[in-house]
mmCIF file of N, CA and C in Angstrom:
data_model
loop_
_atom_site.group_PDB
_atom_site.id
_atom_site.type_symbol
_atom_site.label_atom_id
_atom_site.label_comp_id
_atom_site.label_asym_id
_atom_site.label_seq_id
_atom_site.Cartn_x
_atom_site.Cartn_y
_atom_site.Cartn_z
ATOM 1 N N MET A 1284 0.892 -1.173 0.005
ATOM 2 C CA MET A 1284 -0.035 0.036 0.002
ATOM 3 C C MET A 1284 0.935 1.182 -0.011
ATOM 4 N N ALA A 1285 0.489 2.321 -0.724
ATOM 5 C CA ALA A 1285 1.187 3.545 -0.789
ATOM 6 C C ALA A 1285 1.386 4.165 0.579
ATOM 7 N N SER A 1286 2.162 5.191 0.582
ATOM 8 C CA SER A 1286 2.229 5.938 1.813
ATOM 9 C C SER A 1286 0.868 6.274 2.493
ATOM 10 N N ALA A 1287 0.785 5.971 3.719
ATOM 11 C CA ALA A 1287 -0.382 6.175 4.443
ATOM 12 C C ALA A 1287 -0.844 7.549 4.649
ATOM 13 N N SER A 1288 -0.049 8.502 4.445
ATOM 14 C CA SER A 1288 -0.496 9.879 4.882
ATOM 15 C C SER A 1288 -0.915 10.646 3.674
ATOM 16 N N LYS A 1289 -0.911 10.098 2.345
ATOM 17 C CA LYS A 1289 -1.253 10.808 1.302
ATOM 18 C C LYS A 1289 -2.778 10.859 1.066
ATOM 19 N N LYS A 1290 -3.299 12.011 0.591
ATOM 20 C CA LYS A 1290 -4.780 12.175 0.262
ATOM 21 C C LYS A 1290 -5.066 11.218 -0.799
ATOM 22 N N ARG A 1291 -6.266 10.722 -0.744
ATOM 23 C CA ARG A 1291 -6.819 9.553 -1.726
ATOM 24 C C ARG A 1291 -8.115 10.321 -2.292
ATOM 25 N N ARG A 1292 -8.291 9.842 -3.534
ATOM 26 C CA ARG A 1292 -9.596 10.126 -4.202
ATOM 27 C C ARG A 1292 -10.347 8.799 -4.154
ATOM 28 N N LEU A 1293 -11.568 8.756 -3.611
ATOM 29 C CA LEU A 1293 -12.315 7.531 -3.461
ATOM 30 C C LEU A 1293 -13.232 7.547 -4.610
ATOM 31 N N LEU A 1294 -13.311 6.279 -5.184
ATOM 32 C CA LEU A 1294 -14.428 6.064 -6.259
ATOM 33 C C LEU A 1294 -15.035 4.763 -5.889
ATOM 34 N N ILE A 1295 -16.315 4.739 -6.054
ATOM 35 C CA ILE A 1295 -17.180 3.563 -5.987
ATOM 36 C C ILE A 1295 -17.374 2.707 -7.194
ATOM 37 N N TYR A 1296 -17.074 1.491 -7.134
ATOM 38 C CA TYR A 1296 -17.209 0.613 -8.400
ATOM 39 C C TYR A 1296 -18.736 0.706 -8.732
ATOM 40 N N GLN A 1297 -18.971 0.791 -10.155
ATOM 41 C CA GLN A 1297 -20.273 0.621 -10.688
ATOM 42 C C GLN A 1297 -20.146 -0.422 -11.628
ATOM 43 N N ASP A 1298 -21.153 -1.466 -11.596
ATOM 44 C CA ASP A 1298 -21.201 -2.397 -12.666
ATOM 45 C C ASP A 1298 -21.819 -1.827 -14.027
ATOM 46 N N ILE A 1299 -21.817 -2.680 -15.008
ATOM 47 C CA ILE A 1299 -22.146 -2.251 -16.268
ATOM 48 C C ILE A 1299 -23.624 -1.618 -16.422
ATOM 49 N N GLN A 1300 -24.470 -2.004 -15.454
ATOM 50 C CA GLN A 1300 -25.859 -1.544 -15.411
ATOM 51 C C GLN A 1300 -25.831 -0.084 -14.539
ATOM 52 N N GLY A 1301 -24.632 0.191 -13.917
ATOM 53 C CA GLY A 1301 -24.625 1.399 -13.061
ATOM 54 C C GLY A 1301 -24.883 1.331 -11.712
ATOM 55 N N LYS A 1302 -25.162 -0.023 -11.315
ATOM 56 C CA LYS A 1302 -25.290 -0.438 -9.919
ATOM 57 C C LYS A 1302 -24.067 -0.364 -9.132
ATOM 58 N N GLU A 1303 -24.081 0.035 -7.833
ATOM 59 C CA GLU A 1303 -23.017 0.163 -6.988
ATOM 60 C C GLU A 1303 -23.079 -0.948 -5.820
ATOM 61 N N PRO A 1304 -22.492 -2.010 -5.960
ATOM 62 C CA PRO A 1304 -22.673 -2.977 -4.942
ATOM 63 C C PRO A 1304 -22.370 -2.537 -3.631
ATOM 64 N N LEU A 1305 -21.251 -1.806 -3.407
ATOM 65 C CA LEU A 1305 -20.929 -1.200 -1.983
ATOM 66 C C LEU A 1305 -22.140 -0.342 -1.438
ATOM 67 N N THR A 1306 -22.592 0.578 -2.159
ATOM 68 C CA THR A 1306 -23.702 1.408 -1.775
ATOM 69 C C THR A 1306 -24.927 0.573 -1.407
ATOM 70 N N ASP A 1307 -25.220 -0.507 -2.260
ATOM 71 C CA ASP A 1307 -26.365 -1.328 -2.053
ATOM 72 C C ASP A 1307 -26.167 -2.067 -0.753
ATOM 73 N N TRP A 1308 -25.061 -2.604 -0.444
ATOM 74 C CA TRP A 1308 -24.760 -3.324 0.785
ATOM 75 C C TRP A 1308 -24.864 -2.336 1.919
ATOM 76 N N LEU A 1309 -24.311 -1.077 1.942
ATOM 77 C CA LEU A 1309 -24.240 -0.240 2.920
ATOM 78 C C LEU A 1309 -25.651 0.107 3.399
ATOM 79 N N THR A 1310 -26.565 0.403 2.312
ATOM 80 C CA THR A 1310 -27.901 0.800 2.641
ATOM 81 C C THR A 1310 -28.842 -0.344 3.068
ATOM 82 N N SER A 1311 -28.280 -1.630 2.876
ATOM 83 C CA SER A 1311 -29.125 -2.718 3.342
ATOM 84 C C SER A 1311 -28.817 -3.026 4.874
ATOM 85 N N LEU A 1312 -27.858 -2.387 5.429
ATOM 86 C CA LEU A 1312 -27.484 -2.729 6.874
ATOM 87 C C LEU A 1312 -28.628 -1.960 7.642
ATOM 88 N N LYS A 1313 -29.241 -2.873 8.597
ATOM 89 C CA LYS A 1313 -30.372 -2.465 9.312
ATOM 90 C C LYS A 1313 -29.924 -1.499 10.538
ATOM 91 N N ASP A 1314 -28.783 -1.744 11.126
ATOM 92 C CA ASP A 1314 -28.337 -0.824 12.216
ATOM 93 C C ASP A 1314 -27.655 0.388 11.765
ATOM 94 N N LYS A 1315 -28.392 1.535 12.058
ATOM 95 C CA LYS A 1315 -27.868 2.819 11.703
ATOM 96 C C LYS A 1315 -26.491 3.174 12.303
ATOM 97 N N THR A 1316 -26.390 2.782 13.510
ATOM 98 C CA THR A 1316 -25.047 3.157 14.217
ATOM 99 C C THR A 1316 -23.933 2.401 13.511
ATOM 100 N N THR A 1317 -24.124 1.126 13.089
ATOM 101 C CA THR A 1317 -23.040 0.393 12.471
ATOM 102 C C THR A 1317 -22.855 0.969 11.158
ATOM 103 N N ARG A 1318 -23.749 1.429 10.443
ATOM 104 C CA ARG A 1318 -23.587 1.969 9.084
ATOM 105 C C ARG A 1318 -22.915 3.277 9.194
ATOM 106 N N GLN A 1319 -23.152 4.034 10.230
ATOM 107 C CA GLN A 1319 -22.438 5.282 10.286
ATOM 108 C C GLN A 1319 -21.051 5.169 10.786
ATOM 109 N N ARG A 1320 -20.775 4.160 11.405
ATOM 110 C CA ARG A 1320 -19.262 3.865 11.888
ATOM 111 C C ARG A 1320 -18.560 3.401 10.626
ATOM 112 N N ILE A 1321 -19.200 2.621 9.776
ATOM 113 C CA ILE A 1321 -18.528 2.135 8.562
ATOM 114 C C ILE A 1321 -18.324 3.207 7.651
ATOM 115 N N TYR A 1322 -19.319 4.181 7.498
ATOM 116 C CA TYR A 1322 -19.001 5.443 6.604
ATOM 117 C C TYR A 1322 -17.883 6.260 7.186
ATOM 118 N N LYS A 1323 -17.776 6.498 8.466
ATOM 119 C CA LYS A 1323 -16.608 7.319 9.081
ATOM 120 C C LYS A 1323 -15.328 6.560 8.898
ATOM 121 N N ARG A 1324 -15.297 5.091 8.832
ATOM 122 C CA ARG A 1324 -14.036 4.508 8.468
ATOM 123 C C ARG A 1324 -13.691 4.700 6.987
ATOM 124 N N ILE A 1325 -14.635 4.656 6.102
ATOM 125 C CA ILE A 1325 -14.457 4.937 4.763
ATOM 126 C C ILE A 1325 -14.006 6.430 4.489
ATOM 127 N N ASP A 1326 -14.599 7.361 5.156
ATOM 128 C CA ASP A 1326 -14.237 8.679 5.226
ATOM 129 C C ASP A 1326 -12.591 8.873 5.503
ATOM 130 N N ARG A 1327 -12.107 8.182 6.480
ATOM 131 C CA ARG A 1327 -10.739 8.324 6.874
ATOM 132 C C ARG A 1327 -9.900 7.840 5.834
ATOM 133 N N MET A 1328 -10.379 6.906 5.066
ATOM 134 C CA MET A 1328 -9.336 6.447 3.907
ATOM 135 C C MET A 1328 -9.127 7.624 2.945
ATOM 136 N N GLU A 1329 -9.920 8.611 2.804
ATOM 137 C CA GLU A 1329 -9.625 9.717 1.938
ATOM 138 C C GLU A 1329 -8.356 10.485 2.407
ATOM 139 N N ASN A 1330 -8.267 10.525 3.614
ATOM 140 C CA ASN A 1330 -7.017 11.218 4.104
ATOM 141 C C ASN A 1330 -5.849 10.205 4.261
ATOM 142 N N GLY A 1331 -5.950 9.149 3.784
ATOM 143 C CA GLY A 1331 -4.830 8.041 3.807
ATOM 144 C C GLY A 1331 -4.692 7.303 5.002
ATOM 145 N N ASN A 1332 -5.651 7.299 5.794
ATOM 146 C CA ASN A 1332 -5.804 6.701 7.028
ATOM 147 C C ASN A 1332 -6.562 5.268 6.897
ATOM 148 N N PHE A 1333 -5.864 4.255 6.441
ATOM 149 C CA PHE A 1333 -6.566 2.943 6.208
ATOM 150 C C PHE A 1333 -6.822 2.186 7.385
ATOM 151 N N GLY A 1334 -6.105 2.451 8.416
ATOM 152 C CA GLY A 1334 -6.245 1.686 9.657
ATOM 153 C C GLY A 1334 -5.980 0.130 9.422
ATOM 154 N N ASP A 1335 -6.772 -0.776 10.061
ATOM 155 C CA ASP A 1335 -6.568 -2.198 9.839
ATOM 156 C C ASP A 1335 -7.006 -2.747 8.524
ATOM 157 N N HIS A 1336 -5.985 -3.012 7.651
ATOM 158 C CA HIS A 1336 -6.226 -3.560 6.263
ATOM 159 C C HIS A 1336 -5.206 -4.477 5.988
ATOM 160 N N LYS A 1337 -5.443 -5.299 4.984
ATOM 161 C CA LYS A 1337 -4.418 -6.300 4.565
ATOM 162 C C LYS A 1337 -4.792 -6.606 3.109
ATOM 163 N N SER A 1338 -3.696 -7.136 2.343
ATOM 164 C CA SER A 1338 -3.913 -7.553 0.976
ATOM 165 C C SER A 1338 -4.555 -8.927 1.088
ATOM 166 N N VAL A 1339 -5.525 -9.139 0.074
ATOM 167 C CA VAL A 1339 -6.188 -10.308 -0.071
ATOM 168 C C VAL A 1339 -5.747 -10.943 -1.466
ATOM 169 N N GLY A 1340 -4.804 -10.397 -2.091
ATOM 170 C CA GLY A 1340 -4.115 -10.912 -3.277
ATOM 171 C C GLY A 1340 -4.739 -10.153 -4.599
ATOM 172 N N GLU A 1341 -3.933 -10.231 -5.654
ATOM 173 C CA GLU A 1341 -4.461 -9.688 -6.953
ATOM 174 C C GLU A 1341 -4.773 -8.214 -7.009
ATOM 175 N N GLY A 1342 -4.038 -7.442 -6.101
ATOM 176 C CA GLY A 1342 -4.200 -6.062 -6.153
ATOM 177 C C GLY A 1342 -5.585 -5.538 -5.313
ATOM 178 N N ILE A 1343 -6.241 -6.518 -4.586
ATOM 179 C CA ILE A 1343 -7.231 -6.189 -3.676
ATOM 180 C C ILE A 1343 -6.982 -6.244 -2.275
ATOM 181 N N TRP A 1344 -7.504 -5.260 -1.524
ATOM 182 C CA TRP A 1344 -7.225 -5.036 -0.218
ATOM 183 C C TRP A 1344 -8.471 -5.161 0.624
ATOM 184 N N GLU A 1345 -8.426 -5.599 1.762
ATOM 185 C CA GLU A 1345 -9.474 -5.732 2.749
ATOM 186 C C GLU A 1345 -9.350 -4.758 3.933
ATOM 187 N N LEU A 1346 -10.258 -3.944 4.104
ATOM 188 C CA LEU A 1346 -10.490 -3.041 5.110
ATOM 189 C C LEU A 1346 -11.174 -3.799 6.235
ATOM 190 N N ARG A 1347 -10.619 -3.926 7.409
ATOM 191 C CA ARG A 1347 -11.162 -4.679 8.481
ATOM 192 C C ARG A 1347 -11.819 -3.838 9.571
ATOM 193 N N ILE A 1348 -13.166 -4.115 9.786
ATOM 194 C CA ILE A 1348 -13.851 -3.193 10.553
ATOM 195 C C ILE A 1348 -14.437 -4.181 11.803
ATOM 196 N N PHE A 1349 -13.921 -3.819 13.022
ATOM 197 C CA PHE A 1349 -14.323 -4.766 14.101
ATOM 198 C C PHE A 1349 -15.471 -4.236 14.781
ATOM 199 N N ILE A 1350 -16.598 -4.454 14.364
ATOM 200 C CA ILE A 1350 -17.926 -4.039 15.012
ATOM 201 C C ILE A 1350 -18.765 -5.287 14.890
ATOM 202 N N GLY A 1351 -19.453 -5.546 16.027
ATOM 203 C CA GLY A 1351 -20.295 -6.927 16.088
ATOM 204 C C GLY A 1351 -19.509 -8.052 15.700
ATOM 205 N N GLY A 1352 -19.974 -8.796 14.672
ATOM 206 C CA GLY A 1352 -19.184 -9.967 14.118
ATOM 207 C C GLY A 1352 -18.229 -9.759 13.243
ATOM 208 N N GLY A 1353 -18.035 -8.469 12.826
ATOM 209 C CA GLY A 1353 -16.959 -7.972 11.854
ATOM 210 C C GLY A 1353 -17.556 -7.710 10.482
ATOM 211 N N TYR A 1354 -16.905 -6.594 9.839
ATOM 212 C CA TYR A 1354 -17.298 -6.170 8.598
ATOM 213 C C TYR A 1354 -16.031 -6.057 7.710
ATOM 214 N N ARG A 1355 -16.162 -6.059 6.483
ATOM 215 C CA ARG A 1355 -15.146 -5.865 5.524
ATOM 216 C C ARG A 1355 -15.461 -4.995 4.345
ATOM 217 N N ILE A 1356 -14.587 -4.130 4.137
ATOM 218 C CA ILE A 1356 -14.624 -3.333 2.780
ATOM 219 C C ILE A 1356 -13.506 -3.762 1.753
ATOM 220 N N TYR A 1357 -13.835 -4.143 0.501
ATOM 221 C CA TYR A 1357 -12.846 -4.478 -0.361
ATOM 222 C C TYR A 1357 -12.505 -3.404 -1.363
ATOM 223 N N PHE A 1358 -11.301 -3.174 -1.525
ATOM 224 C CA PHE A 1358 -10.793 -2.024 -2.324
ATOM 225 C C PHE A 1358 -9.642 -2.384 -3.163
ATOM 226 N N ALA A 1359 -9.439 -1.499 -4.164
ATOM 227 C CA ALA A 1359 -8.185 -1.508 -4.981
ATOM 228 C C ALA A 1359 -7.634 -0.178 -5.240
ATOM 229 N N GLU A 1360 -6.308 -0.089 -5.435
ATOM 230 C CA GLU A 1360 -5.871 1.314 -5.909
ATOM 231 C C GLU A 1360 -5.815 1.184 -7.589
ATOM 232 N N SER A 1361 -6.689 2.156 -8.060
ATOM 233 C CA SER A 1361 -6.810 1.937 -9.433
ATOM 234 C C SER A 1361 -5.687 2.749 -10.223
ATOM 235 N N LYS A 1362 -5.201 3.843 -9.618
ATOM 236 C CA LYS A 1362 -4.200 4.735 -10.152
ATOM 237 C C LYS A 1362 -3.566 5.452 -8.843
ATOM 238 N N GLU A 1363 -2.434 6.019 -9.082
ATOM 239 C CA GLU A 1363 -1.842 6.679 -7.968
ATOM 240 C C GLU A 1363 -2.795 7.584 -7.244
ATOM 241 N N ASN A 1364 -2.937 7.343 -5.987
ATOM 242 C CA ASN A 1364 -3.838 8.051 -5.014
ATOM 243 C C ASN A 1364 -5.361 7.977 -5.460
ATOM 244 N N VAL A 1365 -5.781 7.061 -6.109
ATOM 245 C CA VAL A 1365 -7.115 6.716 -6.492
ATOM 246 C C VAL A 1365 -7.496 5.380 -5.916
ATOM 247 N N VAL A 1366 -8.558 5.377 -5.005
ATOM 248 C CA VAL A 1366 -8.941 4.114 -4.410
ATOM 249 C C VAL A 1366 -10.314 3.765 -5.011
ATOM 250 N N LEU A 1367 -10.491 2.534 -5.365
ATOM 251 C CA LEU A 1367 -11.758 2.083 -5.917
ATOM 252 C C LEU A 1367 -12.412 1.129 -4.888
ATOM 253 N N LEU A 1368 -13.473 1.566 -4.399
ATOM 254 C CA LEU A 1368 -14.101 0.783 -3.323
ATOM 255 C C LEU A 1368 -15.133 -0.125 -4.135
ATOM 256 N N LEU A 1369 -14.859 -1.551 -3.912
ATOM 257 C CA LEU A 1369 -15.551 -2.482 -4.735
ATOM 258 C C LEU A 1369 -16.819 -3.117 -4.068
ATOM 259 N N CYS A 1370 -16.721 -3.473 -2.930
ATOM 260 C CA CYS A 1370 -17.972 -4.101 -2.230
ATOM 261 C C CYS A 1370 -17.613 -4.257 -0.794
ATOM 262 N N GLY A 1371 -18.631 -4.646 -0.018
ATOM 263 C CA GLY A 1371 -18.502 -4.813 1.451
ATOM 264 C C GLY A 1371 -19.168 -6.144 1.895
ATOM 265 N N GLY A 1372 -19.005 -6.501 3.055
ATOM 266 C CA GLY A 1372 -19.696 -7.699 3.623
ATOM 267 C C GLY A 1372 -19.384 -8.050 5.028
ATOM 268 N N GLU A 1373 -20.021 -8.885 5.566
ATOM 269 C CA GLU A 1373 -19.698 -9.438 6.955
ATOM 270 C C GLU A 1373 -18.626 -10.452 6.935
ATOM 271 N N LYS A 1374 -17.875 -10.555 7.967
ATOM 272 C CA LYS A 1374 -16.730 -11.475 8.060
ATOM 273 C C LYS A 1374 -17.161 -12.950 7.722
ATOM 274 N N ASN A 1375 -18.380 -13.364 8.116
ATOM 275 C CA ASN A 1375 -18.773 -14.826 7.863
ATOM 276 C C ASN A 1375 -18.935 -14.979 6.303
ATOM 277 N N ARG A 1376 -18.876 -14.102 5.523
ATOM 278 C CA ARG A 1376 -18.974 -14.252 4.013
ATOM 279 C C ARG A 1376 -17.706 -13.850 3.345
ATOM 280 N N GLN A 1377 -16.715 -13.729 4.120
ATOM 281 C CA GLN A 1377 -15.399 -13.164 3.663
ATOM 282 C C GLN A 1377 -14.878 -13.849 2.402
ATOM 283 N N GLN A 1378 -14.767 -15.128 2.206
ATOM 284 C CA GLN A 1378 -14.362 -15.803 1.165
ATOM 285 C C GLN A 1378 -15.114 -15.469 -0.143
ATOM 286 N N LYS A 1379 -16.473 -15.628 -0.018
ATOM 287 C CA LYS A 1379 -17.428 -15.252 -1.185
ATOM 288 C C LYS A 1379 -17.118 -13.861 -1.719
ATOM 289 N N ASP A 1380 -17.102 -12.947 -0.599
ATOM 290 C CA ASP A 1380 -16.918 -11.480 -0.929
ATOM 291 C C ASP A 1380 -15.541 -11.217 -1.785
ATOM 292 N N ILE A 1381 -14.522 -11.939 -1.331
ATOM 293 C CA ILE A 1381 -13.179 -11.745 -1.916
ATOM 294 C C ILE A 1381 -13.309 -12.133 -3.396
ATOM 295 N N ILE A 1382 -13.993 -13.266 -3.652
ATOM 296 C CA ILE A 1382 -14.210 -13.703 -4.994
ATOM 297 C C ILE A 1382 -14.892 -12.581 -5.781
ATOM 298 N N THR A 1383 -15.995 -12.168 -5.177
ATOM 299 C CA THR A 1383 -16.782 -11.052 -5.838
ATOM 300 C C THR A 1383 -16.094 -9.810 -6.033
ATOM 301 N N ALA A 1384 -15.164 -9.403 -5.147
ATOM 302 C CA ALA A 1384 -14.393 -8.205 -5.180
ATOM 303 C C ALA A 1384 -13.352 -8.431 -6.400
ATOM 304 N N ARG A 1385 -12.753 -9.674 -6.438
ATOM 305 C CA ARG A 1385 -11.947 -9.914 -7.688
ATOM 306 C C ARG A 1385 -12.565 -9.727 -9.015
ATOM 307 N N GLU A 1386 -13.891 -10.256 -9.032
ATOM 308 C CA GLU A 1386 -14.625 -10.095 -10.274
ATOM 309 C C GLU A 1386 -14.905 -8.727 -10.612
ATOM 310 N N TYR A 1387 -15.293 -7.855 -9.690
ATOM 311 C CA TYR A 1387 -15.534 -6.445 -9.875
ATOM 312 C C TYR A 1387 -14.319 -5.728 -10.347
ATOM 313 N N TRP A 1388 -13.056 -6.110 -9.585
ATOM 314 C CA TRP A 1388 -11.946 -5.456 -10.028
ATOM 315 C C TRP A 1388 -11.498 -5.740 -11.493
ATOM 316 N N MET A 1389 -11.593 -7.059 -11.881
ATOM 317 C CA MET A 1389 -11.362 -7.360 -13.419
ATOM 318 C C MET A 1389 -12.200 -6.672 -14.127
ATOM 319 N N ASP A 1390 -13.600 -6.658 -13.920
ATOM 320 C CA ASP A 1390 -14.540 -5.912 -14.746
ATOM 321 C C ASP A 1390 -14.135 -4.494 -14.932
ATOM 322 N N TYR A 1391 -13.676 -3.800 -13.786
ATOM 323 C CA TYR A 1391 -13.378 -2.442 -13.787
ATOM 324 C C TYR A 1391 -12.168 -2.202 -14.639
ATOM 325 N N GLN A 1392 -11.228 -3.140 -14.535
ATOM 326 C CA GLN A 1392 -10.020 -2.915 -15.392
ATOM 327 C C GLN A 1392 -10.250 -3.108 -16.791
ATOM 328 N N ARG A 1393 -11.079 -4.055 -17.158
ATOM 329 C CA ARG A 1393 -11.477 -4.416 -18.543
ATOM 330 C C ARG A 1393 -12.133 -3.153 -19.126
ATOM 331 N N ARG A 1394 -13.047 -2.592 -18.460
ATOM 332 C CA ARG A 1394 -13.859 -1.412 -19.003
ATOM 333 C C ARG A 1394 -13.076 -0.218 -18.891
ATOM 334 N N ALA A 1395 -11.976 0.013 -18.173
ATOM 335 C CA ALA A 1395 -11.238 1.166 -18.072
ATOM 336 C C ALA A 1395 -10.245 1.452 -19.098
ATOM 337 N N LYS A 1396 -10.077 0.287 -19.951
ATOM 338 C CA LYS A 1396 -9.109 0.426 -21.089
ATOM 339 C C LYS A 1396 -9.543 1.364 -22.162
#
């Protein structure tokens, strides 16, 4: 991951129909407090403060959020200082969400050419 203190531009992945999986997932969260805490965590990314995160391979990173059973936001750096937010999910769906994030990342890269 690049220097943690650099400002980032955050983009939300949109599929070919214009849907935003991350936004759809966030709005589906029933607990308003949890949703607000996750949004705050995403906001900190813009200032280069990623907090607890790790690579899950193939250019994709997992932002780990320890609330309740645990939440994850999957992202990739599409260009220097540009972070593409791919999708999110609960810890218990982690492996499925990583596969989905890889599909979204490959789709984004194909269409960005």
